[in-house]
Each structure stands twice: as C-alpha cells, then as structure tokens.
C-alpha cells in the first residue's frame, strides 16, 4: 500500500535582527512564531538560523551565516527556507541562486498568504487571498514563474501561483483589476447589510485580536456558531456573524474577524478592507487577548497599531482576557502585568475562558453595560440563528 497523504515539507527558518532597528519582539520569539506559521502551512521545521547585523545585505544573510545555512540544509535534508522578513525581489533571487535549484526560498509574507489560501472557504475569502497573492507576486514575476514551475506545489505555491505560471505582467495586472472590481461589489453588498442594521438600530460587536487568541472559540461558546477553532495560527479566516440575546433583553450581533499578526503584509490589510470595515462600523470592539502567552503585551500593541491604521482607535473597546483556565500552569507574570496596565485604557476588562465558560456571563453583562452607555437600540430582525440565553418566541 502506498500512502497518498502529502509529505510534510522540511523547512529551515531564518531570521535577521538589525542592531539599530530592534523592535518590541525578540528575534527568538519572532522565529518561534514563524515556526508556528510553518506548522499551520503543513511543514515541519527542522532547523533555525539567526543573525544580528548592522545593515541588510543583498542575500539577506552574511557570508558566514549563508555557509552555515547551506550546511544545515544538507544535514537536515531540508527542501524549503523560510525567511522571517519580507524579502525584496533581489534578495529572494540572490538567495535562491546561492542555495541552488533544489531549495525553495519563501518569506514571511508568502507563508502567511499560503496559510490564508488554505483557510479561505467563502468566495469573498478566496477573492481577498488571490488579490493579495497577485499583488505580492507582481514585482517578483521575473524569476518567480520558473521557480514555481520547477518546484510544483507546496508552501507558497497555492492559489494563483499554480494556475498562472505563464502569465505575464499585463495579464496579472488585468486580473488584479478584475479582483478589485469583484471585491468592490462585495464591499457594496456589505455596506447594504450594515445600512440595514443601522436602520434597525442593531448593535454590532466586532471580535478582534491576535491570531490564535481564541476569538472563534469565544464566538462558538457564546452563540453555538460551530466555527472551526484549532490550536493553529489563522485556523479560521472568513468572517462569521451570529446573534446573542443579552440578559438586559437586547439583541446583539457578534462578528468574528480575521486575526492579526506582527509584520502583517500591507497587501493583506488592503485586500481584506471590505471585511475589516465591519470593525469600523461596529458599536463596540471586543479585543480578545491570550493572557497566558509570554508575548501577550506585544500582541496587544500589534492589534492596537492595526486598529489605528483602520481608524478605529477611538471606538469603545472591551478587553476579554482569555484562556484563564491555563493561567495556573502557563502564564508570564511580567507580560500579564503589562496587559492589565494596557487594559486600564479600555471600556472594561473581563477574565474569560472559551474552553470552560468561565467569565462569559460577566462578559455579556459588560457588553450590555458598554452599549447602555451609548444610545438605545431596537430589536434585531429575524436574520440569523444562535443565541446566548435563548428565549421562547
């Protein structure tokens, strides 16, 4: 019997830290997250190479580290190198030439887009991912098509890379324009639904947060939405909206949005504009945080920065400090302290567990209180199923 199950790609993660541009994330933590992204893309990380340097090079790594990488590729029989930053077309081409034809080189952006391509289920989601992929590939067309043709599948090649290897720049630009028009139709469609909700005075609460913070699990627990929730980065991608009925007698729509991540490509933010506009039009933003993660404070900063880019920094916010069922065995006290400090600026904060249900009743009461501070809302039209604290009709 021969297994038809696809073999996991053996990947080596590579990261560079510039001494003069140190960010809030340590290189070690960023590479650990890159490894989790690779696992989400069905790869196995067999090695890691990191380097601190004064300035970037045209091959991403210095000469010594490049030789170390070559040796590790040979020793571990790796087929893929994943870089922690977005490579310029020149860096990618030079690194591919240095490592040889048998090794595929992708960067963090290509990896994120590949995970998105796997997760997208709806037509809107597939359009958004394809647009982001095309805009990423356009400046890399010179050598990318032969690169994909040679390797034939795997991480970084799903989506448009598989089907448009022989497409030239003109056709790709034409496709991008077509995708933008289609997404503009989606945007208008969403705007019509939002206008109807505003007319009916239905409050909308948008769930935002770092990927894998537990947003989908929280939505499932509150509304019985049955959305896929796994311990993987970007386990869900397509937005889901469901209804809850609060103890105050108010109907509220909960909308789950795409998770955020550090170094989120601008092409992704632009492609998902129609989805993220749900946050702009919401009555309340529910920021879900994994309080047990050692980088929870940095994750809060990432979400805050992206919300600022979307122009919703001033919108009322409530913070759900999630996964408290794991706090006794897995919590970073320093990070938790900073998260609590950051939460002081929010409308309120609640410790919750989507796994056990702890704190969810208090969370719904806090949502009610936050909405009470705004104008009164009317009844929700009969559009969606799923309730918290179901009522007889």
mmCIF file of C-alpha atoms in Angstrom, residues 56-300:
data_model
loop_
_atom_site.group_PDB
_atom_site.id
_atom_site.type_symbol
_atom_site.label_atom_id
_atom_site.label_comp_id
_atom_site.label_asym_id
_atom_site.label_seq_id
_atom_site.Cartn_x
_atom_site.Cartn_y
_atom_site.Cartn_z
ATOM 1 C CA UNK A 56 20.748 44.237 5.471
ATOM 2 C CA UNK A 57 22.581 42.512 2.631
ATOM 3 C CA UNK A 58 21.525 41.705 -0.926
ATOM 4 C CA UNK A 59 21.418 37.996 0.036
ATOM 5 C CA UNK A 60 19.579 38.604 3.360
ATOM 6 C CA UNK A 61 22.344 36.808 5.327
ATOM 7 C CA UNK A 62 26.049 37.464 5.736
ATOM 8 C CA UNK A 63 28.569 35.174 4.039
ATOM 9 C CA UNK A 64 29.346 33.123 7.137
ATOM 10 C CA UNK A 65 25.719 32.506 8.040
ATOM 11 C CA UNK A 66 24.951 31.693 4.414
ATOM 12 C CA UNK A 67 27.508 28.883 4.528
ATOM 13 C CA UNK A 68 26.049 27.712 7.840
ATOM 14 C CA UNK A 69 22.623 27.623 6.227
ATOM 15 C CA UNK A 70 23.912 25.560 3.298
ATOM 16 C CA UNK A 71 25.415 23.023 5.698
ATOM 17 C CA UNK A 72 22.216 22.794 7.725
ATOM 18 C CA UNK A 73 20.133 22.276 4.577
ATOM 19 C CA UNK A 74 22.377 19.367 3.578
ATOM 20 C CA UNK A 75 22.472 17.849 7.090
ATOM 21 C CA UNK A 76 18.707 18.075 7.661
ATOM 22 C CA UNK A 77 17.700 17.239 4.057
ATOM 23 C CA UNK A 78 15.591 20.409 4.006
ATOM 24 C CA UNK A 79 13.762 21.489 0.880
ATOM 25 C CA UNK A 80 12.454 24.899 1.978
ATOM 26 C CA UNK A 81 13.959 28.019 3.565
ATOM 27 C CA UNK A 82 11.515 30.439 5.216
ATOM 28 C CA UNK A 83 12.772 33.953 5.988
ATOM 29 C CA UNK A 84 11.230 35.929 8.845
ATOM 30 C CA UNK A 85 11.029 39.196 6.891
ATOM 31 C CA UNK A 86 9.531 40.162 3.545
ATOM 32 C CA UNK A 87 12.361 39.747 1.054
ATOM 33 C CA UNK A 88 12.907 42.166 -1.779
ATOM 34 C CA UNK A 89 12.758 40.542 -5.241
ATOM 35 C CA UNK A 90 16.560 40.973 -5.464
ATOM 36 C CA UNK A 91 17.183 39.328 -2.085
ATOM 37 C CA UNK A 92 14.955 36.382 -2.954
ATOM 38 C CA UNK A 93 16.582 35.862 -6.350
ATOM 39 C CA UNK A 94 20.115 36.109 -4.898
ATOM 40 C CA UNK A 95 19.317 33.734 -2.045
ATOM 41 C CA UNK A 96 17.798 31.211 -4.446
ATOM 42 C CA UNK A 97 20.880 31.376 -6.657
ATOM 43 C CA UNK A 98 23.161 30.924 -3.638
ATOM 44 C CA UNK A 99 21.269 27.888 -2.277
ATOM 45 C CA UNK A 100 20.690 26.116 -5.583
ATOM 46 C CA UNK A 101 17.704 24.878 -7.563
ATOM 47 C CA UNK A 102 16.741 22.135 -5.128
ATOM 48 C CA UNK A 103 15.874 24.605 -2.352
ATOM 49 C CA UNK A 104 12.767 26.769 -2.314
ATOM 50 C CA UNK A 105 13.025 30.215 -0.701
ATOM 51 C CA UNK A 106 9.930 31.988 0.637
ATOM 52 C CA UNK A 107 9.453 34.824 3.096
ATOM 53 C CA UNK A 108 7.019 35.518 5.939
ATOM 54 C CA UNK A 109 4.557 37.258 3.614
ATOM 55 C CA UNK A 110 4.398 34.321 1.195
ATOM 56 C CA UNK A 111 3.932 31.947 4.137
ATOM 57 C CA UNK A 112 1.045 33.980 5.586
ATOM 58 C CA UNK A 113 -0.605 34.168 2.179
ATOM 59 C CA UNK A 114 -0.226 30.404 1.771
ATOM 60 C CA UNK A 115 -1.928 29.776 5.126
ATOM 61 C CA UNK A 116 -4.694 32.163 4.070
ATOM 62 C CA UNK A 117 -5.094 30.272 0.778
ATOM 63 C CA UNK A 118 -5.632 27.044 2.719
ATOM 64 C CA UNK A 119 -8.112 28.564 5.179
ATOM 65 C CA UNK A 120 -10.325 30.618 2.827
ATOM 66 C CA UNK A 121 -13.655 28.891 2.297
ATOM 67 C CA UNK A 122 -16.062 31.559 1.056
ATOM 68 C CA UNK A 123 -15.975 33.237 -2.331
ATOM 69 C CA UNK A 124 -15.118 36.544 -0.662
ATOM 70 C CA UNK A 125 -12.242 34.997 1.253
ATOM 71 C CA UNK A 126 -10.792 33.391 -1.863
ATOM 72 C CA UNK A 127 -11.049 36.683 -3.769
ATOM 73 C CA UNK A 128 -9.243 38.527 -0.979
ATOM 74 C CA UNK A 129 -6.449 35.975 -0.771
ATOM 75 C CA UNK A 130 -5.999 35.823 -4.534
ATOM 76 C CA UNK A 131 -5.763 39.606 -4.773
ATOM 77 C CA UNK A 132 -3.117 39.728 -2.042
ATOM 78 C CA UNK A 133 -1.159 36.908 -3.712
ATOM 79 C CA UNK A 134 -1.193 38.582 -7.113
ATOM 80 C CA UNK A 135 -0.081 41.926 -5.709
ATOM 81 C CA UNK A 136 2.723 40.170 -3.833
ATOM 82 C CA UNK A 137 3.851 38.216 -6.904
ATOM 83 C CA UNK A 138 3.666 41.070 -9.423
ATOM 84 C CA UNK A 139 7.091 42.608 -8.655
ATOM 85 C CA UNK A 140 8.598 39.111 -8.450
ATOM 86 C CA UNK A 141 7.485 37.870 -11.861
ATOM 87 C CA UNK A 142 10.969 37.932 -13.418
ATOM 88 C CA UNK A 143 12.089 34.674 -11.848
ATOM 89 C CA UNK A 144 9.060 33.547 -9.909
ATOM 90 C CA UNK A 145 7.290 31.607 -12.650
ATOM 91 C CA UNK A 146 10.219 29.331 -13.446
ATOM 92 C CA UNK A 147 10.776 28.967 -9.711
ATOM 93 C CA UNK A 148 7.212 27.734 -9.183
ATOM 94 C CA UNK A 149 7.264 25.576 -12.286
ATOM 95 C CA UNK A 150 10.423 23.851 -11.081
ATOM 96 C CA UNK A 151 9.071 23.085 -7.614
ATOM 97 C CA UNK A 152 5.467 22.291 -8.477
ATOM 98 C CA UNK A 153 3.351 22.776 -5.374
ATOM 99 C CA UNK A 154 3.787 23.180 -1.640
ATOM 100 C CA UNK A 155 4.064 26.203 0.611
ATOM 101 C CA UNK A 156 3.978 29.490 -1.254
ATOM 102 C CA UNK A 157 2.662 27.991 -4.496
ATOM 103 C CA UNK A 158 -1.030 27.502 -3.728
ATOM 104 C CA UNK A 159 -3.537 29.851 -5.280
ATOM 105 C CA UNK A 160 -2.599 31.921 -8.356
ATOM 106 C CA UNK A 161 0.966 30.571 -8.383
ATOM 107 C CA UNK A 162 -0.241 27.160 -9.507
ATOM 108 C CA UNK A 163 -2.541 28.283 -12.271
ATOM 109 C CA UNK A 164 -0.828 31.327 -13.806
ATOM 110 C CA UNK A 165 2.818 30.330 -14.122
ATOM 111 C CA UNK A 166 2.988 31.515 -17.747
ATOM 112 C CA UNK A 167 1.077 34.741 -17.139
ATOM 113 C CA UNK A 168 2.941 37.965 -17.937
ATOM 114 C CA UNK A 169 2.690 41.261 -16.095
ATOM 115 C CA UNK A 170 -0.084 42.596 -18.299
ATOM 116 C CA UNK A 171 -2.368 39.634 -17.614
ATOM 117 C CA UNK A 172 -1.600 39.741 -13.897
ATOM 118 C CA UNK A 173 -2.457 43.445 -13.745
ATOM 119 C CA UNK A 174 -5.686 42.719 -15.625
ATOM 120 C CA UNK A 175 -6.537 40.007 -13.113
ATOM 121 C CA UNK A 176 -5.787 42.352 -10.200
ATOM 122 C CA UNK A 177 -8.170 44.944 -11.601
ATOM 123 C CA UNK A 178 -10.866 42.282 -12.042
ATOM 124 C CA UNK A 179 -10.406 41.094 -8.451
ATOM 125 C CA UNK A 180 -10.615 44.655 -7.156
ATOM 126 C CA UNK A 181 -13.878 45.187 -9.032
ATOM 127 C CA UNK A 182 -15.309 41.949 -7.616
ATOM 128 C CA UNK A 183 -14.273 42.926 -4.097
ATOM 129 C CA UNK A 184 -15.792 46.359 -4.583
ATOM 130 C CA UNK A 185 -19.093 44.570 -5.282
ATOM 131 C CA UNK A 186 -18.606 42.642 -2.037
ATOM 132 C CA UNK A 187 -17.884 45.908 -0.240
ATOM 133 C CA UNK A 188 -21.112 47.461 -1.548
ATOM 134 C CA UNK A 189 -23.043 44.330 -0.548
ATOM 135 C CA UNK A 190 -21.634 44.514 2.978
ATOM 136 C CA UNK A 191 -22.414 48.224 3.116
ATOM 137 C CA UNK A 192 -26.071 47.477 2.311
ATOM 138 C CA UNK A 193 -26.275 44.995 5.195
ATOM 139 C CA UNK A 194 -24.613 47.484 7.531
ATOM 140 C CA UNK A 195 -27.050 50.195 6.450
ATOM 141 C CA UNK A 196 -29.957 47.846 7.191
ATOM 142 C CA UNK A 197 -28.548 47.097 10.646
ATOM 143 C CA UNK A 198 -28.103 50.811 11.327
ATOM 144 C CA UNK A 199 -31.666 51.480 10.176
ATOM 145 C CA UNK A 200 -32.959 48.765 12.514
ATOM 146 C CA UNK A 201 -30.646 50.094 15.264
ATOM 147 C CA UNK A 202 -28.960 46.728 15.789
ATOM 148 C CA UNK A 203 -25.693 46.957 17.781
ATOM 149 C CA UNK A 204 -22.700 45.117 16.343
ATOM 150 C CA UNK A 205 -19.781 43.896 18.453
ATOM 151 C CA UNK A 206 -16.631 43.042 16.475
ATOM 152 C CA UNK A 207 -14.238 40.455 17.892
ATOM 153 C CA UNK A 208 -10.641 41.423 17.138
ATOM 154 C CA UNK A 209 -7.350 40.096 18.399
ATOM 155 C CA UNK A 210 -4.073 38.433 17.642
ATOM 156 C CA UNK A 211 -4.337 35.175 15.746
ATOM 157 C CA UNK A 212 -4.989 32.149 17.967
ATOM 158 C CA UNK A 213 -6.162 34.309 20.872
ATOM 159 C CA UNK A 214 -9.423 32.347 20.981
ATOM 160 C CA UNK A 215 -11.869 34.615 19.118
ATOM 161 C CA UNK A 216 -13.577 31.780 17.227
ATOM 162 C CA UNK A 217 -13.785 29.633 20.356
ATOM 163 C CA UNK A 218 -15.360 32.541 22.218
ATOM 164 C CA UNK A 219 -17.873 33.071 19.408
ATOM 165 C CA UNK A 220 -18.717 29.358 19.440
ATOM 166 C CA UNK A 221 -19.237 29.348 23.197
ATOM 167 C CA UNK A 222 -21.462 32.420 23.181
ATOM 168 C CA UNK A 223 -23.564 31.666 20.101
ATOM 169 C CA UNK A 224 -23.152 27.949 19.289
ATOM 170 C CA UNK A 225 -21.818 29.080 15.916
ATOM 171 C CA UNK A 226 -19.832 25.872 15.302
ATOM 172 C CA UNK A 227 -16.975 27.793 13.656
ATOM 173 C CA UNK A 228 -13.780 25.774 13.163
ATOM 174 C CA UNK A 229 -11.393 26.502 16.045
ATOM 175 C CA UNK A 230 -7.997 24.804 16.294
ATOM 176 C CA UNK A 231 -4.737 25.496 18.085
ATOM 177 C CA UNK A 232 -3.232 26.838 14.855
ATOM 178 C CA UNK A 233 -2.429 30.322 13.636
ATOM 179 C CA UNK A 234 -5.223 31.588 11.354
ATOM 180 C CA UNK A 235 -7.322 28.428 11.868
ATOM 181 C CA UNK A 236 -10.283 30.490 10.641
ATOM 182 C CA UNK A 237 -10.194 33.239 8.046
ATOM 183 C CA UNK A 238 -13.682 34.005 6.776
ATOM 184 C CA UNK A 239 -15.777 36.392 8.923
ATOM 185 C CA UNK A 240 -18.788 34.974 10.747
ATOM 186 C CA UNK A 241 -21.688 36.949 12.276
ATOM 187 C CA UNK A 242 -24.066 35.492 14.849
ATOM 188 C CA UNK A 243 -26.620 36.779 17.355
ATOM 189 C CA UNK A 244 -26.715 36.752 21.133
ATOM 190 C CA UNK A 245 -29.598 37.777 23.370
ATOM 191 C CA UNK A 246 -28.315 39.541 26.478
ATOM 192 C CA UNK A 247 -29.820 39.462 29.997
ATOM 193 C CA UNK A 248 -30.875 43.103 29.501
ATOM 194 C CA UNK A 249 -33.181 41.967 26.693
ATOM 195 C CA UNK A 250 -31.017 43.324 23.910
ATOM 196 C CA UNK A 251 -30.201 41.515 20.659
ATOM 197 C CA UNK A 252 -26.581 41.956 19.587
ATOM 198 C CA UNK A 253 -24.650 40.774 16.554
ATOM 199 C CA UNK A 254 -21.184 39.332 17.209
ATOM 200 C CA UNK A 255 -18.803 39.406 14.225
ATOM 201 C CA UNK A 256 -15.592 37.375 14.198
ATOM 202 C CA UNK A 257 -12.854 38.999 12.081
ATOM 203 C CA UNK A 258 -9.551 37.784 10.646
ATOM 204 C CA UNK A 259 -6.799 37.501 13.250
ATOM 205 C CA UNK A 260 -3.877 39.914 13.302
ATOM 206 C CA UNK A 261 -0.181 39.115 13.433
ATOM 207 C CA UNK A 262 3.068 41.070 13.634
ATOM 208 C CA UNK A 263 4.556 42.053 10.265
ATOM 209 C CA UNK A 264 1.117 41.603 8.681
ATOM 210 C CA UNK A 265 1.647 42.390 4.992
ATOM 211 C CA UNK A 266 0.100 45.643 3.791
ATOM 212 C CA UNK A 267 -1.271 43.729 0.782
ATOM 213 C CA UNK A 268 -3.296 41.563 3.172
ATOM 214 C CA UNK A 269 -4.707 44.568 5.053
ATOM 215 C CA UNK A 270 -5.654 46.198 1.738
ATOM 216 C CA UNK A 271 -7.216 43.013 0.318
ATOM 217 C CA UNK A 272 -9.284 42.447 3.458
ATOM 218 C CA UNK A 273 -10.521 46.042 3.574
ATOM 219 C CA UNK A 274 -14.143 45.029 2.977
ATOM 220 C CA UNK A 275 -14.006 42.561 5.878
ATOM 221 C CA UNK A 276 -12.210 44.933 8.234
ATOM 222 C CA UNK A 277 -14.733 47.685 7.535
ATOM 223 C CA UNK A 278 -17.062 45.665 9.780
ATOM 224 C CA UNK A 279 -14.855 46.831 12.667
ATOM 225 C CA UNK A 280 -15.161 50.466 11.576
ATOM 226 C CA UNK A 281 -18.963 50.281 11.588
ATOM 227 C CA UNK A 282 -19.327 48.320 14.836
ATOM 228 C CA UNK A 283 -20.819 49.722 18.032
ATOM 229 C CA UNK A 284 -18.200 48.081 20.236
ATOM 230 C CA UNK A 285 -14.837 46.382 19.692
ATOM 231 C CA UNK A 286 -14.208 43.261 21.789
ATOM 232 C CA UNK A 287 -10.442 42.754 21.962
ATOM 233 C CA UNK A 288 -9.643 39.111 22.773
ATOM 234 C CA UNK A 289 -6.210 38.505 24.350
ATOM 235 C CA UNK A 290 -4.437 35.246 25.192
ATOM 236 C CA UNK A 291 -3.257 36.196 28.684
ATOM 237 C CA UNK A 292 -1.090 33.066 29.003
ATOM 238 C CA UNK A 293 1.163 33.938 26.057
ATOM 239 C CA UNK A 294 4.595 35.290 27.068
ATOM 240 C CA UNK A 295 4.290 37.975 24.364
ATOM 241 C CA UNK A 296 0.713 38.965 25.234
ATOM 242 C CA UNK A 297 1.661 42.612 25.791
ATOM 243 C CA UNK A 298 3.401 42.836 22.411
ATOM 244 C CA UNK A 299 0.363 41.198 20.797
ATOM 245 C CA UNK A 300 -1.877 43.879 22.317
#
